Amino acid sequence: MDTTSLLSAIEPDELSVFAPSLSGWKRGIFHNVDQVAEFMVQGGAQSPTASATGGPAGPDPRPDRKYWDFVKQEMHVFLCKDDKRYKDLWKSIDALQKKSTTAIVGLIAAYLGGLISAPATLLAGFVAVCLYGMLKIGKEAYCQQAAQR
């Protein structure tokens, strides 16, 4: 399997299940993965609906920004480079009986989580943002943007 085949198996609308802030990109409010992720990390921008309830009570429950930085970096390597570290992940994706968006995001998130001992559920939204970014702007543009950061 290659990146083009992987992306053809992804249903863009299903990625919003993992990262609801993707709806802002769909509406033209955001223009890149970092803007979307800003709503998903601790200390990042709050959803406009948070102000209707006086904001969140207690500590920010969103993941630390370091997880976004890690996923963004590793997704660049995984999707844009031919790195041997991801050979087994490509094989696992290729072996999926049903290449659904949920299965692909879950598998990638679990693999990345294993690298840093983090639960897949913590990383799945960030994986979805990266995949959507590549679908939205194309592989070449995504890889160029990711390499500049």
JSON list of C-alpha atoms in Angstrom, two decimals:
[
{"chain": "A", "resi": 1, "resn": "MET", "atom": "CA", "xyz": [0.00, 0.00, 0.00]},
{"chain": "A", "resi": 2, "resn": "ASP", "atom": "CA", "xyz": [1.14, 3.55, -0.67]},
{"chain": "A", "resi": 3, "resn": "THR", "atom": "CA", "xyz": [-0.04, 7.00, 0.42]},
{"chain": "A", "resi": 4, "resn": "THR", "atom": "CA", "xyz": [-2.34, 7.42, -2.59]},
{"chain": "A", "resi": 5, "resn": "SER", "atom": "CA", "xyz": [-4.08, 4.11, -1.91]},
{"chain": "A", "resi": 6, "resn": "LEU", "atom": "CA", "xyz": [-4.35, 4.93, 1.78]},
{"chain": "A", "resi": 7, "resn": "LEU", "atom": "CA", "xyz": [-5.97, 8.28, 1.09]},
{"chain": "A", "resi": 8, "resn": "SER", "atom": "CA", "xyz": [-8.42, 6.76, -1.37]},
{"chain": "A", "resi": 9, "resn": "ALA", "atom": "CA", "xyz": [-9.68, 4.51, 1.44]},
{"chain": "A", "resi": 10, "resn": "ILE", "atom": "CA", "xyz": [-10.35, 7.48, 3.75]},
{"chain": "A", "resi": 11, "resn": "GLU", "atom": "CA", "xyz": [-13.82, 9.02, 3.96]},
{"chain": "A", "resi": 12, "resn": "PRO", "atom": "CA", "xyz": [-13.13, 12.69, 4.80]},
{"chain": "A", "resi": 13, "resn": "ASP", "atom": "CA", "xyz": [-16.45, 13.26, 6.59]},
{"chain": "A", "resi": 14, "resn": "GLU", "atom": "CA", "xyz": [-15.75, 10.36, 8.96]},
{"chain": "A", "resi": 15, "resn": "LEU", "atom": "CA", "xyz": [-12.58, 12.05, 10.19]},
{"chain": "A", "resi": 16, "resn": "SER", "atom": "CA", "xyz": [-14.74, 14.63, 12.00]},
{"chain": "A", "resi": 17, "resn": "VAL", "atom": "CA", "xyz": [-15.80, 11.90, 14.43]},
{"chain": "A", "resi": 18, "resn": "PHE", "atom": "CA", "xyz": [-12.23, 11.90, 15.75]},
{"chain": "A", "resi": 19, "resn": "ALA", "atom": "CA", "xyz": [-11.65, 15.66, 15.42]},
{"chain": "A", "resi": 20, "resn": "PRO", "atom": "CA", "xyz": [-14.85, 17.74, 15.54]},
{"chain": "A", "resi": 21, "resn": "SER", "atom": "CA", "xyz": [-12.85, 20.94, 15.01]},
{"chain": "A", "resi": 22, "resn": "LEU", "atom": "CA", "xyz": [-12.31, 19.80, 11.42]},
{"chain": "A", "resi": 23, "resn": "SER", "atom": "CA", "xyz": [-15.74, 21.29, 10.74]},
{"chain": "A", "resi": 24, "resn": "GLY", "atom": "CA", "xyz": [-14.04, 24.70, 10.91]},
{"chain": "A", "resi": 25, "resn": "TRP", "atom": "CA", "xyz": [-11.77, 23.77, 8.00]},
{"chain": "A", "resi": 26, "resn": "LYS", "atom": "CA", "xyz": [-14.72, 22.45, 6.04]},
{"chain": "A", "resi": 27, "resn": "ARG", "atom": "CA", "xyz": [-16.44, 25.82, 6.53]},
{"chain": "A", "resi": 28, "resn": "GLY", "atom": "CA", "xyz": [-13.36, 27.80, 5.53]},
{"chain": "A", "resi": 29, "resn": "ILE", "atom": "CA", "xyz": [-12.63, 29.13, 9.02]},
{"chain": "A", "resi": 30, "resn": "PHE", "atom": "CA", "xyz": [-9.30, 27.28, 9.27]},
{"chain": "A", "resi": 31, "resn": "HIS", "atom": "CA", "xyz": [-6.74, 26.81, 6.52]},
{"chain": "A", "resi": 32, "resn": "ASN", "atom": "CA", "xyz": [-4.22, 24.33, 7.90]},
{"chain": "A", "resi": 33, "resn": "VAL", "atom": "CA", "xyz": [-3.71, 21.50, 10.36]},
{"chain": "A", "resi": 34, "resn": "ASP", "atom": "CA", "xyz": [-2.22, 23.70, 13.07]},
{"chain": "A", "resi": 35, "resn": "GLN", "atom": "CA", "xyz": [-5.27, 25.96, 13.15]},
{"chain": "A", "resi": 36, "resn": "VAL", "atom": "CA", "xyz": [-7.53, 22.93, 13.58]},
{"chain": "A", "resi": 37, "resn": "ALA", "atom": "CA", "xyz": [-5.31, 21.39, 16.26]},
{"chain": "A", "resi": 38, "resn": "GLU", "atom": "CA", "xyz": [-5.26, 24.65, 18.22]},
{"chain": "A", "resi": 39, "resn": "PHE", "atom": "CA", "xyz": [-8.80, 23.79, 19.39]},
{"chain": "A", "resi": 40, "resn": "MET", "atom": "CA", "xyz": [-7.73, 20.30, 20.44]},
{"chain": "A", "resi": 41, "resn": "VAL", "atom": "CA", "xyz": [-4.80, 21.00, 22.79]},
{"chain": "A", "resi": 42, "resn": "GLN", "atom": "CA", "xyz": [-4.44, 22.24, 26.35]},
{"chain": "A", "resi": 43, "resn": "GLY", "atom": "CA", "xyz": [-4.23, 25.98, 26.47]},
{"chain": "A", "resi": 44, "resn": "GLY", "atom": "CA", "xyz": [-5.45, 26.25, 22.88]},
{"chain": "A", "resi": 45, "resn": "ALA", "atom": "CA", "xyz": [-8.40, 28.23, 21.67]},
{"chain": "A", "resi": 46, "resn": "GLN", "atom": "CA", "xyz": [-11.74, 27.35, 23.24]},
{"chain": "A", "resi": 47, "resn": "SER", "atom": "CA", "xyz": [-14.80, 26.46, 21.24]},
{"chain": "A", "resi": 48, "resn": "PRO", "atom": "CA", "xyz": [-17.16, 29.43, 20.85]},
{"chain": "A", "resi": 49, "resn": "THR", "atom": "CA", "xyz": [-19.82, 27.38, 22.61]},
{"chain": "A", "resi": 50, "resn": "ALA", "atom": "CA", "xyz": [-17.67, 27.26, 25.76]},
{"chain": "A", "resi": 51, "resn": "SER", "atom": "CA", "xyz": [-18.47, 30.91, 26.46]},
{"chain": "A", "resi": 52, "resn": "ALA", "atom": "CA", "xyz": [-22.20, 30.16, 26.55]},
{"chain": "A", "resi": 53, "resn": "THR", "atom": "CA", "xyz": [-21.69, 28.15, 29.70]},
{"chain": "A", "resi": 54, "resn": "GLY", "atom": "CA", "xyz": [-19.11, 30.42, 31.30]},
{"chain": "A", "resi": 55, "resn": "GLY", "atom": "CA", "xyz": [-16.21, 28.31, 30.05]},
{"chain": "A", "resi": 56, "resn": "PRO", "atom": "CA", "xyz": [-14.88, 25.01, 31.30]},
{"chain": "A", "resi": 57, "resn": "ALA", "atom": "CA", "xyz": [-14.78, 24.39, 35.04]},
{"chain": "A", "resi": 58, "resn": "GLY", "atom": "CA", "xyz": [-11.54, 22.99, 36.36]},
{"chain": "A", "resi": 59, "resn": "PRO", "atom": "CA", "xyz": [-8.38, 22.06, 34.51]},
{"chain": "A", "resi": 60, "resn": "ASP", "atom": "CA", "xyz": [-8.31, 21.88, 30.72]},
{"chain": "A", "resi": 61, "resn": "PRO", "atom": "CA", "xyz": [-9.04, 18.22, 29.86]},
{"chain": "A", "resi": 62, "resn": "ARG", "atom": "CA", "xyz": [-7.58, 18.38, 26.36]},
{"chain": "A", "resi": 63, "resn": "PRO", "atom": "CA", "xyz": [-4.28, 16.61, 25.56]},
{"chain": "A", "resi": 64, "resn": "ASP", "atom": "CA", "xyz": [-0.98, 18.39, 26.07]},
{"chain": "A", "resi": 65, "resn": "ARG", "atom": "CA", "xyz": [0.35, 20.15, 22.96]},
{"chain": "A", "resi": 66, "resn": "LYS", "atom": "CA", "xyz": [3.37, 17.80, 22.95]},
{"chain": "A", "resi": 67, "resn": "TYR", "atom": "CA", "xyz": [1.10, 15.04, 21.61]},
{"chain": "A", "resi": 68, "resn": "TRP", "atom": "CA", "xyz": [0.06, 17.16, 18.65]},
{"chain": "A", "resi": 69, "resn": "ASP", "atom": "CA", "xyz": [3.69, 18.05, 17.94]},
{"chain": "A", "resi": 70, "resn": "PHE", "atom": "CA", "xyz": [4.66, 14.37, 18.06]},
{"chain": "A", "resi": 71, "resn": "VAL", "atom": "CA", "xyz": [1.81, 13.18, 15.83]},
{"chain": "A", "resi": 72, "resn": "LYS", "atom": "CA", "xyz": [2.36, 15.98, 13.30]},
{"chain": "A", "resi": 73, "resn": "GLN", "atom": "CA", "xyz": [6.06, 15.13, 13.06]},
{"chain": "A", "resi": 74, "resn": "GLU", "atom": "CA", "xyz": [5.55, 11.37, 12.80]},
{"chain": "A", "resi": 75, "resn": "MET", "atom": "CA", "xyz": [2.67, 11.65, 10.31]},
{"chain": "A", "resi": 76, "resn": "HIS", "atom": "CA", "xyz": [5.00, 13.69, 8.11]},
{"chain": "A", "resi": 77, "resn": "VAL", "atom": "CA", "xyz": [7.58, 10.91, 8.24]},
{"chain": "A", "resi": 78, "resn": "PHE", "atom": "CA", "xyz": [4.92, 8.21, 7.75]},
{"chain": "A", "resi": 79, "resn": "LEU", "atom": "CA", "xyz": [3.10, 9.89, 4.85]},
{"chain": "A", "resi": 80, "resn": "CYS", "atom": "CA", "xyz": [5.86, 11.82, 3.11]},
{"chain": "A", "resi": 81, "resn": "LYS", "atom": "CA", "xyz": [9.04, 9.78, 3.46]},
{"chain": "A", "resi": 82, "resn": "ASP", "atom": "CA", "xyz": [9.98, 6.19, 2.79]},
{"chain": "A", "resi": 83, "resn": "ASP", "atom": "CA", "xyz": [11.09, 5.49, 6.35]},
{"chain": "A", "resi": 84, "resn": "LYS", "atom": "CA", "xyz": [11.80, 1.90, 7.38]},
{"chain": "A", "resi": 85, "resn": "ARG", "atom": "CA", "xyz": [10.31, 2.55, 10.84]},
{"chain": "A", "resi": 86, "resn": "TYR", "atom": "CA", "xyz": [6.87, 2.52, 9.28]},
{"chain": "A", "resi": 87, "resn": "LYS", "atom": "CA", "xyz": [7.24, -0.57, 7.11]},
{"chain": "A", "resi": 88, "resn": "ASP", "atom": "CA", "xyz": [5.24, -2.71, 9.58]},
{"chain": "A", "resi": 89, "resn": "LEU", "atom": "CA", "xyz": [2.50, -0.10, 9.86]},
{"chain": "A", "resi": 90, "resn": "TRP", "atom": "CA", "xyz": [2.10, 0.00, 6.07]},
{"chain": "A", "resi": 91, "resn": "LYS", "atom": "CA", "xyz": [1.87, -3.81, 6.08]},
{"chain": "A", "resi": 92, "resn": "SER", "atom": "CA", "xyz": [-0.75, -3.74, 8.84]},
{"chain": "A", "resi": 93, "resn": "ILE", "atom": "CA", "xyz": [-2.87, -1.21, 6.97]},
{"chain": "A", "resi": 94, "resn": "ASP", "atom": "CA", "xyz": [-2.56, -3.25, 3.79]},
{"chain": "A", "resi": 95, "resn": "ALA", "atom": "CA", "xyz": [-3.67, -6.38, 5.69]},
{"chain": "A", "resi": 96, "resn": "LEU", "atom": "CA", "xyz": [-6.88, -4.79, 6.97]},
{"chain": "A", "resi": 97, "resn": "GLN", "atom": "CA", "xyz": [-9.83, -6.77, 5.68]},
{"chain": "A", "resi": 98, "resn": "LYS", "atom": "CA", "xyz": [-12.04, -3.71, 5.52]},
{"chain": "A", "resi": 99, "resn": "LYS", "atom": "CA", "xyz": [-10.12, -0.50, 5.02]},
{"chain": "A", "resi": 100, "resn": "SER", "atom": "CA", "xyz": [-12.57, 1.79, 6.76]},
{"chain": "A", "resi": 101, "resn": "THR", "atom": "CA", "xyz": [-11.63, 5.25, 7.97]},
{"chain": "A", "resi": 102, "resn": "THR", "atom": "CA", "xyz": [-12.19, 4.22, 11.58]},
{"chain": "A", "resi": 103, "resn": "ALA", "atom": "CA", "xyz": [-9.93, 1.19, 11.27]},
{"chain": "A", "resi": 104, "resn": "ILE", "atom": "CA", "xyz": [-7.16, 3.13, 9.54]},
{"chain": "A", "resi": 105, "resn": "VAL", "atom": "CA", "xyz": [-7.18, 6.02, 12.03]},
{"chain": "A", "resi": 106, "resn": "GLY", "atom": "CA", "xyz": [-7.30, 3.58, 14.95]},
{"chain": "A", "resi": 107, "resn": "LEU", "atom": "CA", "xyz": [-4.43, 1.50, 13.61]},
{"chain": "A", "resi": 108, "resn": "ILE", "atom": "CA", "xyz": [-2.21, 4.51, 12.97]},
{"chain": "A", "resi": 109, "resn": "ALA", "atom": "CA", "xyz": [-3.06, 6.04, 16.36]},
{"chain": "A", "resi": 110, "resn": "ALA", "atom": "CA", "xyz": [-2.34, 2.75, 18.14]},
{"chain": "A", "resi": 111, "resn": "TYR", "atom": "CA", "xyz": [0.98, 2.39, 16.33]},
{"chain": "A", "resi": 112, "resn": "LEU", "atom": "CA", "xyz": [2.05, 5.95, 17.20]},
{"chain": "A", "resi": 113, "resn": "GLY", "atom": "CA", "xyz": [0.78, 5.52, 20.74]},
{"chain": "A", "resi": 114, "resn": "GLY", "atom": "CA", "xyz": [2.98, 2.47, 21.11]},
{"chain": "A", "resi": 115, "resn": "LEU", "atom": "CA", "xyz": [6.01, 4.57, 20.23]},
{"chain": "A", "resi": 116, "resn": "ILE", "atom": "CA", "xyz": [5.44, 6.97, 23.13]},
{"chain": "A", "resi": 117, "resn": "SER", "atom": "CA", "xyz": [3.30, 4.87, 25.49]},
{"chain": "A", "resi": 118, "resn": "ALA", "atom": "CA", "xyz": [0.17, 6.93, 24.91]},
{"chain": "A", "resi": 119, "resn": "PRO", "atom": "CA", "xyz": [-3.36, 5.60, 24.38]},
{"chain": "A", "resi": 120, "resn": "ALA", "atom": "CA", "xyz": [-4.60, 5.54, 20.80]},
{"chain": "A", "resi": 121, "resn": "THR", "atom": "CA", "xyz": [-7.72, 7.44, 21.84]},
{"chain": "A", "resi": 122, "resn": "LEU", "atom": "CA", "xyz": [-5.51, 10.38, 22.86]},
{"chain": "A", "resi": 123, "resn": "LEU", "atom": "CA", "xyz": [-3.83, 10.52, 19.44]},
{"chain": "A", "resi": 124, "resn": "ALA", "atom": "CA", "xyz": [-6.66, 9.55, 17.07]},
{"chain": "A", "resi": 125, "resn": "GLY", "atom": "CA", "xyz": [-7.98, 13.09, 16.66]},
{"chain": "A", "resi": 126, "resn": "PHE", "atom": "CA", "xyz": [-4.54, 14.37, 15.74]},
{"chain": "A", "resi": 127, "resn": "VAL", "atom": "CA", "xyz": [-4.06, 11.53, 13.24]},
{"chain": "A", "resi": 128, "resn": "ALA", "atom": "CA", "xyz": [-7.44, 12.44, 11.70]},
{"chain": "A", "resi": 129, "resn": "VAL", "atom": "CA", "xyz": [-6.38, 16.09, 11.37]},
{"chain": "A", "resi": 130, "resn": "CYS", "atom": "CA", "xyz": [-3.20, 15.10, 9.51]},
{"chain": "A", "resi": 131, "resn": "LEU", "atom": "CA", "xyz": [-5.05, 12.75, 7.17]},
{"chain": "A", "resi": 132, "resn": "TYR", "atom": "CA", "xyz": [-7.69, 15.40, 6.46]},
{"chain": "A", "resi": 133, "resn": "GLY", "atom": "CA", "xyz": [-4.95, 17.94, 5.80]},
{"chain": "A", "resi": 134, "resn": "MET", "atom": "CA", "xyz": [-3.38, 15.72, 3.19]},
{"chain": "A", "resi": 135, "resn": "LEU", "atom": "CA", "xyz": [-6.77, 15.04, 1.60]},
{"chain": "A", "resi": 136, "resn": "LYS", "atom": "CA", "xyz": [-7.67, 18.73, 1.61]},
{"chain": "A", "resi": 137, "resn": "ILE", "atom": "CA", "xyz": [-4.52, 20.25, 0.15]},
{"chain": "A", "resi": 138, "resn": "GLY", "atom": "CA", "xyz": [-2.88, 17.25, -1.54]},
{"chain": "A", "resi": 139, "resn": "LYS", "atom": "CA", "xyz": [0.15, 15.17, -0.72]},
{"chain": "A", "resi": 140, "resn": "GLU", "atom": "CA", "xyz": [2.80, 17.45, -2.18]},
{"chain": "A", "resi": 141, "resn": "ALA", "atom": "CA", "xyz": [1.49, 20.60, -0.49]},
{"chain": "A", "resi": 142, "resn": "TYR", "atom": "CA", "xyz": [0.99, 18.78, 2.82]},
{"chain": "A", "resi": 143, "resn": "CYS", "atom": "CA", "xyz": [4.51, 17.35, 2.76]},
{"chain": "A", "resi": 144, "resn": "GLN", "atom": "CA", "xyz": [6.03, 20.74, 1.89]},
{"chain": "A", "resi": 145, "resn": "GLN", "atom": "CA", "xyz": [4.11, 22.46, 4.70]},
{"chain": "A", "resi": 146, "resn": "ALA", "atom": "CA", "xyz": [5.01, 19.76, 7.22]},
{"chain": "A", "resi": 147, "resn": "ALA", "atom": "CA", "xyz": [8.70, 19.90, 6.27]},
{"chain": "A", "resi": 148, "resn": "GLN", "atom": "CA", "xyz": [8.82, 23.66, 6.95]},
{"chain": "A", "resi": 149, "resn": "ARG", "atom": "CA", "xyz": [7.63, 23.36, 10.56]}
]
